[in-house]
PDB file of C-alpha atoms in Angstrom:
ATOM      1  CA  UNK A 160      89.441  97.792 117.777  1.00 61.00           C
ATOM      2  CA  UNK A 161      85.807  97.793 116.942  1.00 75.00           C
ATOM      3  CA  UNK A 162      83.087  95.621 117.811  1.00 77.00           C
ATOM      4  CA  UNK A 163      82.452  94.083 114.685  1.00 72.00           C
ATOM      5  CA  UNK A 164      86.485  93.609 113.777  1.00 77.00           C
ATOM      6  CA  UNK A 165      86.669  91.859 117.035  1.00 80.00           C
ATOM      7  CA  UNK A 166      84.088  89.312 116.549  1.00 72.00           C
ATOM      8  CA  UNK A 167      85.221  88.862 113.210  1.00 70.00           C
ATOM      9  CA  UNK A 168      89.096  88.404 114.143  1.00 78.00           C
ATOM     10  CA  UNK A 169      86.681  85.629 117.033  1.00 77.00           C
ATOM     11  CA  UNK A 170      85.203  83.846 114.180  1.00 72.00           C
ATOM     12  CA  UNK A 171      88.858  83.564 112.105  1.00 73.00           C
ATOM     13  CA  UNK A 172      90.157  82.322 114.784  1.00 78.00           C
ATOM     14  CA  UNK A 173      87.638  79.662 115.717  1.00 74.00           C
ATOM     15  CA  UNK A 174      87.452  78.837 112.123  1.00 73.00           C
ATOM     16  CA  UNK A 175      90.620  77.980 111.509  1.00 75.00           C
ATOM     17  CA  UNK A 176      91.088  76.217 115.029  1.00 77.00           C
ATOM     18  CA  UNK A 177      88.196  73.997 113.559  1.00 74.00           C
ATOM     19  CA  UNK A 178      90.106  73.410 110.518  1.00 76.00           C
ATOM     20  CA  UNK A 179      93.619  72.708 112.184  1.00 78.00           C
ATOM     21  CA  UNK A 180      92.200  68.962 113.040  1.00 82.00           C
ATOM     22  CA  UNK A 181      90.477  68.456 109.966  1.00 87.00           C
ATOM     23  CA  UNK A 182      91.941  65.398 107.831  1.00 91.00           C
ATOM     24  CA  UNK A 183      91.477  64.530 104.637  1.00 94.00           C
ATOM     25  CA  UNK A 184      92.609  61.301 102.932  1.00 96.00           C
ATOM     26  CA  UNK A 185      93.767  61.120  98.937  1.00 97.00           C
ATOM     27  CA  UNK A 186      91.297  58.908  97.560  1.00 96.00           C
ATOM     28  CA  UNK A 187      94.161  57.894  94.901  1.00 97.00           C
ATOM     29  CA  UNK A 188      96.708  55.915  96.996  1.00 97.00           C
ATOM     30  CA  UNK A 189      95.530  56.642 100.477  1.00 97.00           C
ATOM     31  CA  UNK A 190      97.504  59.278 101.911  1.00 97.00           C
ATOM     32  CA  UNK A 191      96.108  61.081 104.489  1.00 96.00           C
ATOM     33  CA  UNK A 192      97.285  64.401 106.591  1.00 95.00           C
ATOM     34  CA  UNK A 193      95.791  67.703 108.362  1.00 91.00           C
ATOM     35  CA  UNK A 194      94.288  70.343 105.592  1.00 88.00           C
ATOM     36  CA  UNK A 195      96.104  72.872 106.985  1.00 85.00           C
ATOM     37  CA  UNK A 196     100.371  73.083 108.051  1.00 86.00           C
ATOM     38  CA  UNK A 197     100.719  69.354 105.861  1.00 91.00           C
ATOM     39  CA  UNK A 198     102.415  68.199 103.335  1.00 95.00           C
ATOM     40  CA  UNK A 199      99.441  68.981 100.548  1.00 95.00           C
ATOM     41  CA  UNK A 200      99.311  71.378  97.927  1.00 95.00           C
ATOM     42  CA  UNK A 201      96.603  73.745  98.628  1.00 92.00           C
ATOM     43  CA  UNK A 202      95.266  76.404  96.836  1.00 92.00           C
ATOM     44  CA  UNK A 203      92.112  78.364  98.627  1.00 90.00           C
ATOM     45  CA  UNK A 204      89.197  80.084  96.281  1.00 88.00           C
ATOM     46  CA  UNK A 205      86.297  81.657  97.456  1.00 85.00           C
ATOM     47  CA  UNK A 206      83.078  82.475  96.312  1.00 76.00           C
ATOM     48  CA  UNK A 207      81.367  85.614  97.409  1.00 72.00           C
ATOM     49  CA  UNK A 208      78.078  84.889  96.886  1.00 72.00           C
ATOM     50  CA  UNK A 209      77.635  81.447  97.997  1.00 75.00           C
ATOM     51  CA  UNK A 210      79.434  82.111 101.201  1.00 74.00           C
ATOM     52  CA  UNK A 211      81.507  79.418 100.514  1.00 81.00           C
ATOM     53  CA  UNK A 212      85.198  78.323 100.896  1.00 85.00           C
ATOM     54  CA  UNK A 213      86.988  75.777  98.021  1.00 87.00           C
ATOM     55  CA  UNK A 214      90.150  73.927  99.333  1.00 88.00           C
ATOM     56  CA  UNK A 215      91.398  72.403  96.094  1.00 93.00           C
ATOM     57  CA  UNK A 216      94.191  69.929  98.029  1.00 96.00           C
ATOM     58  CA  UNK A 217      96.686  68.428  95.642  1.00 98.00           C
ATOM     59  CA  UNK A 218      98.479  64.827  96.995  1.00 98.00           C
ATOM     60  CA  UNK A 219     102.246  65.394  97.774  1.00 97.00           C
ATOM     61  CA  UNK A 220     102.850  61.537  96.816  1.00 97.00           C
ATOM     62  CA  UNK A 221     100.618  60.646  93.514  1.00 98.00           C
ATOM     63  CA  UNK A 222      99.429  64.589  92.483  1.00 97.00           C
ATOM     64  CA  UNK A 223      96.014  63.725  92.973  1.00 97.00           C
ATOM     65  CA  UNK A 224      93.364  66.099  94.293  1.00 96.00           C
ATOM     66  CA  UNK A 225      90.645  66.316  96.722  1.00 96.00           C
ATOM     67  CA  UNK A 226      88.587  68.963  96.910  1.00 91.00           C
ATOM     68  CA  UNK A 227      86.979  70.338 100.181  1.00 88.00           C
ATOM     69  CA  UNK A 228      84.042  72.958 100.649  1.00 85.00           C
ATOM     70  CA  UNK A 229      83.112  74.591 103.393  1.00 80.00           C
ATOM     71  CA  UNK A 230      80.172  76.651 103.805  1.00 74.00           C
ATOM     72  CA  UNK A 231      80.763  79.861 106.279  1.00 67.00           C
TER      73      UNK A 231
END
C-alpha cells in the first residue's frame, strides 16, 4: 500500500469514527438517533469543489428532513 492510500484509508477511518457518535434530532416531532447505522433515511452528496459533505437525513417517524454538512 502506498503512503498516501494509507493516510487516506487513516483519515476515512477517523472520519467516520467521528461521525459514528454524531446525533442529530428531527426538528419536526423530536426524534433523535446516530447519523450513521440508525433508523434515518440518508442519502450522502458531495461537492467537489467546496470540499464538502451533504447528509440529507430523512425522519423514519414524520418524513421530515434535516440536513447536515460537513466540511472535510
Amino acid at each position: 500500500m502506498s503512503e498516501f492510500t494509507e493516510h487516506h484509508q487513516k483519515g476515512v477511518e477517523a472520519f467516520t469514527k467521528s461521525l459514528e457518535h454524531k446525533r442529530q434530532t428531527c426538528h419536526d416531532c423530536g426524534f433523535e438517533d446516530t447519523v450513521l447505522d440508525s433508523e434515518w433515511q440518508t442519502h450522502v452528496e458531495t461537492e467537489p469543489r467546496s470540499g464538502h459533505i451533504c447528509y440529507r437525513l430523512t425522519c423514519p417517524d414524520c418524513n421530515g428532513t434535516e440536513t447536515i454538512e460537513i466540511d472535510i
